[in-house]
Coordinates of C-alpha atoms (C1' of nucleotides) in Angstrom, one line a residue:
Chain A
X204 CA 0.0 0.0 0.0
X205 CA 2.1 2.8 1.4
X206 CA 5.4 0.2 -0.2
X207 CA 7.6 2.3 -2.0
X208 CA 9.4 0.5 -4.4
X209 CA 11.9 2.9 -5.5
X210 CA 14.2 4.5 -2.5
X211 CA 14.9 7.9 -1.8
X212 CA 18.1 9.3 -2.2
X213 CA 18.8 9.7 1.6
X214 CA 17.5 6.2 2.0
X215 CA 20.3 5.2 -0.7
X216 CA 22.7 7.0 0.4
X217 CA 22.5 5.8 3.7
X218 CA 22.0 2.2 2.8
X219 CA 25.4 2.7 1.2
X220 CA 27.6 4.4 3.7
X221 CA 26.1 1.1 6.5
X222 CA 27.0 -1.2 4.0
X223 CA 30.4 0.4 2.6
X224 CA 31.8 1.3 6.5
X225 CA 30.3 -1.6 7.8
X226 CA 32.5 -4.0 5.8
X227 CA 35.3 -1.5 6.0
X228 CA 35.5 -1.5 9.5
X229 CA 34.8 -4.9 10.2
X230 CA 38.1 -5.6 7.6
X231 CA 39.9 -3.2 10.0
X232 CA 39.0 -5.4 13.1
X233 CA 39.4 -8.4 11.4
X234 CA 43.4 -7.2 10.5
X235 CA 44.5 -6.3 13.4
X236 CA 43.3 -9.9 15.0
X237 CA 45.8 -11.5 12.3
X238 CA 48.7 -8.8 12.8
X239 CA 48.4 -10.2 16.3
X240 CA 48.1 -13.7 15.6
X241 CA 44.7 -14.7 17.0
X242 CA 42.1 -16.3 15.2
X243 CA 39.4 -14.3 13.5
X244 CA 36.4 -12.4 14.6
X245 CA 33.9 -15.1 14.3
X246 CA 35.7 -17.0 16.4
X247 CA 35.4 -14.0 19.0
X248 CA 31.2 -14.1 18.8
X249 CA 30.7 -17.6 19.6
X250 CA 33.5 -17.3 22.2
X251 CA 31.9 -14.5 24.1
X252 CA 28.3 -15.5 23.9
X253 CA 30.0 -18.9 25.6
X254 CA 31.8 -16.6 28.0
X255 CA 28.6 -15.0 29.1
X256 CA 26.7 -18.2 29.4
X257 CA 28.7 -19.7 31.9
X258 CA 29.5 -23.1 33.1
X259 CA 26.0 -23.5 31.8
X260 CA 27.2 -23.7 28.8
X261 CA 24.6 -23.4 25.4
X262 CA 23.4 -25.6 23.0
X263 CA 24.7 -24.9 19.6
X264 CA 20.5 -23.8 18.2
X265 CA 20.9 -21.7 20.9
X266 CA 24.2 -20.3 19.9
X267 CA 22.0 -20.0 16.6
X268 CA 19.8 -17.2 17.9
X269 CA 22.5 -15.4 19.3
X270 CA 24.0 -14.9 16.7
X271 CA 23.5 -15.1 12.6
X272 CA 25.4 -17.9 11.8
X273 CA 23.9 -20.5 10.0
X274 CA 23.5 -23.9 11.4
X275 CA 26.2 -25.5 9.5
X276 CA 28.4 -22.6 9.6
X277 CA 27.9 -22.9 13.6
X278 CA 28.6 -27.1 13.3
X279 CA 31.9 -26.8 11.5
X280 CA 32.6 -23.5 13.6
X281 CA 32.4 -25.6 16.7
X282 CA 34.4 -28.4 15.4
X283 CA 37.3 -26.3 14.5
X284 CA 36.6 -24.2 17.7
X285 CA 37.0 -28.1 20.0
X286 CA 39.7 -29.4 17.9
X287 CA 41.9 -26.0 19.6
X288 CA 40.8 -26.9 23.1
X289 CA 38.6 -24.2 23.0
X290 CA 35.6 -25.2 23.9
X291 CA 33.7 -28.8 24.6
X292 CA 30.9 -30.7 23.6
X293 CA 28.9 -32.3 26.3
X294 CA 25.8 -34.7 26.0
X295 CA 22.6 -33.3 27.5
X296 CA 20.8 -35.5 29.7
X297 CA 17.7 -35.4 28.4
X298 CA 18.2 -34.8 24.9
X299 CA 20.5 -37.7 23.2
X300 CA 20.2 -35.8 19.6
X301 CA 22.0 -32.4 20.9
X302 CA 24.8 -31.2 23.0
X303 CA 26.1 -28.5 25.6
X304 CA 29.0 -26.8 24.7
X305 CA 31.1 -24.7 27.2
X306 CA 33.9 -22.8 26.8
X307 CA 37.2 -24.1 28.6
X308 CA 39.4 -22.1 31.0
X309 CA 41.8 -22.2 27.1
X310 CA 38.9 -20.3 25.5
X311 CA 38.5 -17.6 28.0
X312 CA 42.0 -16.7 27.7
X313 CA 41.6 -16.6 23.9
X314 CA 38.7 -14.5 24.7
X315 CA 40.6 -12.0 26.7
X316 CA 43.7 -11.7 24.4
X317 CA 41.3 -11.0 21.5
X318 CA 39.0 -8.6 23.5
X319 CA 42.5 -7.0 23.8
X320 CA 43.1 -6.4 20.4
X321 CA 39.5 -6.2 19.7
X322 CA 38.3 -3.5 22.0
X323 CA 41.2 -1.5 21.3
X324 CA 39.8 -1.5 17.8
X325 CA 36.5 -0.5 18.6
X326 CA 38.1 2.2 20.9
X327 CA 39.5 3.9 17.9
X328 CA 37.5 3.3 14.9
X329 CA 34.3 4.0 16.4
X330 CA 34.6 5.1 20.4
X331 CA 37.5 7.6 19.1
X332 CA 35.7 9.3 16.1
X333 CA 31.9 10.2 17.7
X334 CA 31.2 11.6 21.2
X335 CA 28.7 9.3 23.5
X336 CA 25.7 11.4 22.8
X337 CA 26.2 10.5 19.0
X338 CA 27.2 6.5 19.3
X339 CA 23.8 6.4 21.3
X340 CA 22.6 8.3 18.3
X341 CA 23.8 5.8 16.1
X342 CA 22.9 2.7 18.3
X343 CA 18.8 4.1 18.5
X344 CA 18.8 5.0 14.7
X345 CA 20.4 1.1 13.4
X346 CA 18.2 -0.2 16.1
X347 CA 14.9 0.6 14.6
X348 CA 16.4 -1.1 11.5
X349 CA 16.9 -4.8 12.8
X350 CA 15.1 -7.7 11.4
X351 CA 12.6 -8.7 12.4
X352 CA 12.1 -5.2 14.2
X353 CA 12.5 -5.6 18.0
X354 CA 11.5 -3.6 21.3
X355 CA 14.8 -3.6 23.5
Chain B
X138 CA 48.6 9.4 23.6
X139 CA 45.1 10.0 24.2
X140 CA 44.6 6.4 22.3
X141 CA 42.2 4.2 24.6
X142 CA 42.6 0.4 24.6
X143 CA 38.8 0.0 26.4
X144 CA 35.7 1.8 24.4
X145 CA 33.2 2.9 26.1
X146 CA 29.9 0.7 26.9
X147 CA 28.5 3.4 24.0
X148 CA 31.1 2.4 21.2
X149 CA 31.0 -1.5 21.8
X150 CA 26.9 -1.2 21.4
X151 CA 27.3 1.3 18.9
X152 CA 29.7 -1.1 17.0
X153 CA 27.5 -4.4 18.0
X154 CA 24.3 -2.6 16.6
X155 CA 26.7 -1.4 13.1
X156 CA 28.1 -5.3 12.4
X157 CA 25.1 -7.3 13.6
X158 CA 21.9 -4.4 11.5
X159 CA 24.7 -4.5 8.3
X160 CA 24.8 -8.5 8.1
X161 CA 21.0 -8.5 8.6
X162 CA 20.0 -6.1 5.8
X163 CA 22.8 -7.3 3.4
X164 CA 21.1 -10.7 4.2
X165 CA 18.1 -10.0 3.1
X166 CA 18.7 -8.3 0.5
X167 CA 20.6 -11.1 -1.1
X168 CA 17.5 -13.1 -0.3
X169 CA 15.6 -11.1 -2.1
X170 CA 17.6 -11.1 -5.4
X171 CA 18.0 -14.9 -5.0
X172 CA 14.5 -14.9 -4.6
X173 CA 14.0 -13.3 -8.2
X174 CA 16.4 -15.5 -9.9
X175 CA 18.8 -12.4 -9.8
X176 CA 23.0 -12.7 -9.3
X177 CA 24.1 -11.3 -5.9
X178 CA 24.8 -7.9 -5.0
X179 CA 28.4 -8.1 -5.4
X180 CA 27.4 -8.1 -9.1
X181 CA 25.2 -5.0 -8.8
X182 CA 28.0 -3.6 -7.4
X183 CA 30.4 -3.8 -10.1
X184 CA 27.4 -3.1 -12.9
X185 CA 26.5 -0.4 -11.2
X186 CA 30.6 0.9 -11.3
X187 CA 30.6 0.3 -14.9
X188 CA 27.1 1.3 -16.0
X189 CA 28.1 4.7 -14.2
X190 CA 31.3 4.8 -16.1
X191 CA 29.6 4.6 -19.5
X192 CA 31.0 3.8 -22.5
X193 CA 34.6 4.2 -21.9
X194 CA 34.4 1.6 -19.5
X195 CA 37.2 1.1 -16.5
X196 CA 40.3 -1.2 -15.5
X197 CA 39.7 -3.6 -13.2
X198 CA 42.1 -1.5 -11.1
X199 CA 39.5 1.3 -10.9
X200 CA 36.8 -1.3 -9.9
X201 CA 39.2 -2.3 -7.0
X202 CA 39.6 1.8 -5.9
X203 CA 35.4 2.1 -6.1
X204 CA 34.6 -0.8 -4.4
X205 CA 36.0 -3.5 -1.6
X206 CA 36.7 -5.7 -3.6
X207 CA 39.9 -7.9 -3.3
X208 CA 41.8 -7.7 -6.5
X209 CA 42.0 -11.3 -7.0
X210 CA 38.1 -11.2 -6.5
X211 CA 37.6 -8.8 -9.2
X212 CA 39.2 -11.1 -11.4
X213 CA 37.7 -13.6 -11.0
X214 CA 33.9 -12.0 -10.8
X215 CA 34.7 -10.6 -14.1
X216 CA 35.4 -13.6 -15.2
X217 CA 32.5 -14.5 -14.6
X218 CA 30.5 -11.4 -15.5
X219 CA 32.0 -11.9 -19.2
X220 CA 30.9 -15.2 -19.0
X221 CA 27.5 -14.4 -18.9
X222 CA 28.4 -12.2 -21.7
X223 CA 27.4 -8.6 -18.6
X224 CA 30.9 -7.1 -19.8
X225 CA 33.1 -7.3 -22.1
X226 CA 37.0 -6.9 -21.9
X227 CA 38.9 -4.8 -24.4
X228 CA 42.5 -4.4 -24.9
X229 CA 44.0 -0.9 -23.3
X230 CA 46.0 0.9 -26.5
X231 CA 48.4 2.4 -24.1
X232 CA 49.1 0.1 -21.6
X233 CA 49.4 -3.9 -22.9
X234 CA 48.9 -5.4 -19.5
X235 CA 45.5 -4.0 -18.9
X236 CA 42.6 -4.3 -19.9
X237 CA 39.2 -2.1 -20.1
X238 CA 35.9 -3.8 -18.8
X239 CA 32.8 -2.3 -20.3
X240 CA 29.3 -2.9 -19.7
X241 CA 27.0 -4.9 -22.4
X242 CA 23.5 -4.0 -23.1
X243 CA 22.8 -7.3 -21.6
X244 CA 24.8 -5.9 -18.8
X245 CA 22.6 -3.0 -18.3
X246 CA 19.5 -4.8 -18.6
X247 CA 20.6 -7.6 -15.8
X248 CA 21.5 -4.2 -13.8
X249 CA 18.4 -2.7 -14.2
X250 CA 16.6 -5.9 -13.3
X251 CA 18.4 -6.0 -10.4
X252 CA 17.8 -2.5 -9.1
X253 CA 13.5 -3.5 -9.2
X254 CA 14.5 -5.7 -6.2
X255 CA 17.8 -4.4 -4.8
X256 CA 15.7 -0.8 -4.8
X257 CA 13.0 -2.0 -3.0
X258 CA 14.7 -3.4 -0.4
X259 CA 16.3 -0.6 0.3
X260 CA 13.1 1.1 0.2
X261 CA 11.8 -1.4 2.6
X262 CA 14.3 -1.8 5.3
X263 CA 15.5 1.8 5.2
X264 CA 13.4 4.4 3.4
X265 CA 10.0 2.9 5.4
X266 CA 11.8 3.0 9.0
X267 CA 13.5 6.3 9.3
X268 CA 12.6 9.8 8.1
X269 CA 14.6 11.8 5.4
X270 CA 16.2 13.2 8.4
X271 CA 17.4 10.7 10.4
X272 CA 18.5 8.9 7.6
X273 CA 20.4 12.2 6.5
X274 CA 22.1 12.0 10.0
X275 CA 22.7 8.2 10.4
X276 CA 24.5 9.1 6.5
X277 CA 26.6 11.7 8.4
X278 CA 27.6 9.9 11.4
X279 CA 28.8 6.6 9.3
X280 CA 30.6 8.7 7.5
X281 CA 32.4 10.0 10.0
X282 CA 33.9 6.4 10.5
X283 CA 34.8 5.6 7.3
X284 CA 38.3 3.9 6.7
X285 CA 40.3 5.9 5.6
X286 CA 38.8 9.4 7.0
X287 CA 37.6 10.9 4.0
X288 CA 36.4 14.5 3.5
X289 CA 33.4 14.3 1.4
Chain C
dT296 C1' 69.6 -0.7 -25.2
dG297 C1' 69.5 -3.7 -21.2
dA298 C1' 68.6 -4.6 -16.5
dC299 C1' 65.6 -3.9 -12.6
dG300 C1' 62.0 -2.7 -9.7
dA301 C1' 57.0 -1.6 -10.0
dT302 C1' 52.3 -2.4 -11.6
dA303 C1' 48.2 -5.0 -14.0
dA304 C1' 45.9 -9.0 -13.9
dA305 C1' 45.5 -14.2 -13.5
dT306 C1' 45.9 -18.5 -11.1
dG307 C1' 47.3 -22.9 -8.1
dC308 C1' 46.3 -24.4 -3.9
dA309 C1' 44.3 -24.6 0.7
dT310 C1' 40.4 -23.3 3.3
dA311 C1' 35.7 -21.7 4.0
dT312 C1' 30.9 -21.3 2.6
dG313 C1' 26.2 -22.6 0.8
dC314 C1' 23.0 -26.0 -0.2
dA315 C1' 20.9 -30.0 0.2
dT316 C1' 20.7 -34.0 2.5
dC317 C1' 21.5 -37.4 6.1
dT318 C1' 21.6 -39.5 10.6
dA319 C1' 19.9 -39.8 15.1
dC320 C1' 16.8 -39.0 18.5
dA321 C1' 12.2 -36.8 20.1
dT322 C1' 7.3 -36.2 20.2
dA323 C1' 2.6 -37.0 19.0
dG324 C1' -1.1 -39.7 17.3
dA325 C1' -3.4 -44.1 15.8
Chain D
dT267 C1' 3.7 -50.1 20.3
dC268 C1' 4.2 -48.7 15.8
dT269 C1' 4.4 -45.0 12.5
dA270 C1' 4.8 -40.4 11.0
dT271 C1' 6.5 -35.9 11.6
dG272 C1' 9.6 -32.7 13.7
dT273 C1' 14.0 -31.1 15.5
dA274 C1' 19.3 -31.2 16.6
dG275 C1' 23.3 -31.5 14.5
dA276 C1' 26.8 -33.3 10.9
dT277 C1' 28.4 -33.8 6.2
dG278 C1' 29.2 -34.6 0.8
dC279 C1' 29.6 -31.9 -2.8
dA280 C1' 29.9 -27.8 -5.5
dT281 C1' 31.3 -23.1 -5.4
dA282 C1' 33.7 -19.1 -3.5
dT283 C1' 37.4 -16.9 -1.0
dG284 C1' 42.1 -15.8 0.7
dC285 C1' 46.9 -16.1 0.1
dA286 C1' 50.9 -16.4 -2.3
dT287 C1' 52.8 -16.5 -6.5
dT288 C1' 53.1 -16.1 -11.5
dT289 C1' 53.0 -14.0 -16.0
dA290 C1' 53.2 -10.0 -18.8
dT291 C1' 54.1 -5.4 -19.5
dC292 C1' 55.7 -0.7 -18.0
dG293 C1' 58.8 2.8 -16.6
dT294 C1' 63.3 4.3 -15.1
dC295 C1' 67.9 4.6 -14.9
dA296 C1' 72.7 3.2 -16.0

DNA sequence: TGACGATAAATGCATATGCATCTACATAGA
DNA sequence: TCTATGTAGATGCATATGCATTTATCGTCA
């Protein structure tokens, strides 16, 4: 009804500058992880989101939702991720068909050498170039476009 | 000196929101070309390069300066673009190791195909959820970050 | 002119990704 | 209990990507 199908040009351009910086600065990150030798930023999500779960752990559909990997990206992700001594894969008691996996004391310090390199990154690429009042800018504006469009 | 090796809780959403929104909206707008039978966006990318460039075409090297693209992955997705006959490679008089890519009229038609869809998305999941003004300002702010900082 | 470093583009090889499918177990219904 | 359908996770195969190197040509300087 009210669809549009052709964009305006502030609706372009924008949709340009997210994609174009977006990759540019996820590059950036991504670089300075190698210069240092540690492994690469998708190894970081899974990693924290483990990190935050706890001895708890979290089932790898649930690691799913947290992030947007896709199920077989997650599978081989893990794999690679326990072959480093990373993380383990536990059976769940009342589930034979999945698993837990937690993250080892090993992938906590992986975690905090990347958060080193990684948060330093973050710290000058983005924390360095806008003042607080304008990154919560940014963070309310990209918020109202996630998908499927959320409340938080 | 005044370098910070910790960003503030704003950057880190700020960044979250940037990389998590950007992989979402790319994401579906792939889906959507793929949905229409259309070539991915990296494709629209480099039409889009060329069909702007006109007749006289560009060097791959030129494609490599407008876009992110990897100079190996130029190569190789002009390779394939001239494969589905979308460009077309002609010698350079001046200069016998390069070449100039130029866009067909098939080219241009896949192009414009592609914009029916890539255009709506955009419309869609950008022009529909933010006003011509904050669009305007989320346009400003990203480009604040680019990589490297640009004046434009 | 001839040698040498720089630039344009392609490519061999290893790894990663996407897709579809498969295996294994779970749950529901006859 | 048997069968059908659903869900968790892994995997075979084709394609794409990253890295390093190669090939070809250019430009410069002795």
């Amino acid at each position: 009804m009210t669809e549009k199908a052709t964009p305006s040009s502030e609706a372009i351009k924008a949709w340009a500058r997210l994609m174009r910086v977006s990759r540019q600065l996820m590059e950036s990150a991504e670089e300075a992880l190698k210069a240092a030798g540690l492994p690469p930023l998708a190894w970081y999500d899974v990693l924290h989101e483990l990190a935050e779960a706890g001895e708890g752990g979290l089932r790898p559909f649930q690691l799913i939702e947290r992030t947007l990997f896709a199920q077989y990206n997650i599978s081989r992700l893990l794999a690679r991720l326990e072959a480093d001594r990373l993380v383990e894969k536990l059976p769940v008691a009342d589930d034979g068909r999945g698993q837990t996996i937690r993250i080892t004391a090993n992938g906590r310090e992986t975690r905090r050498q990347m958060w080193a390199v990684y948060g330093r990154s973050i710290a000058e690429l983005v924390g360095a170039k806008l003042s607080g009042e304008e990154l919560t800018m940014v963070s309310a504006l990209l918020g109202r476009l996630r998908q499927p469009p959320a409340s938080d």
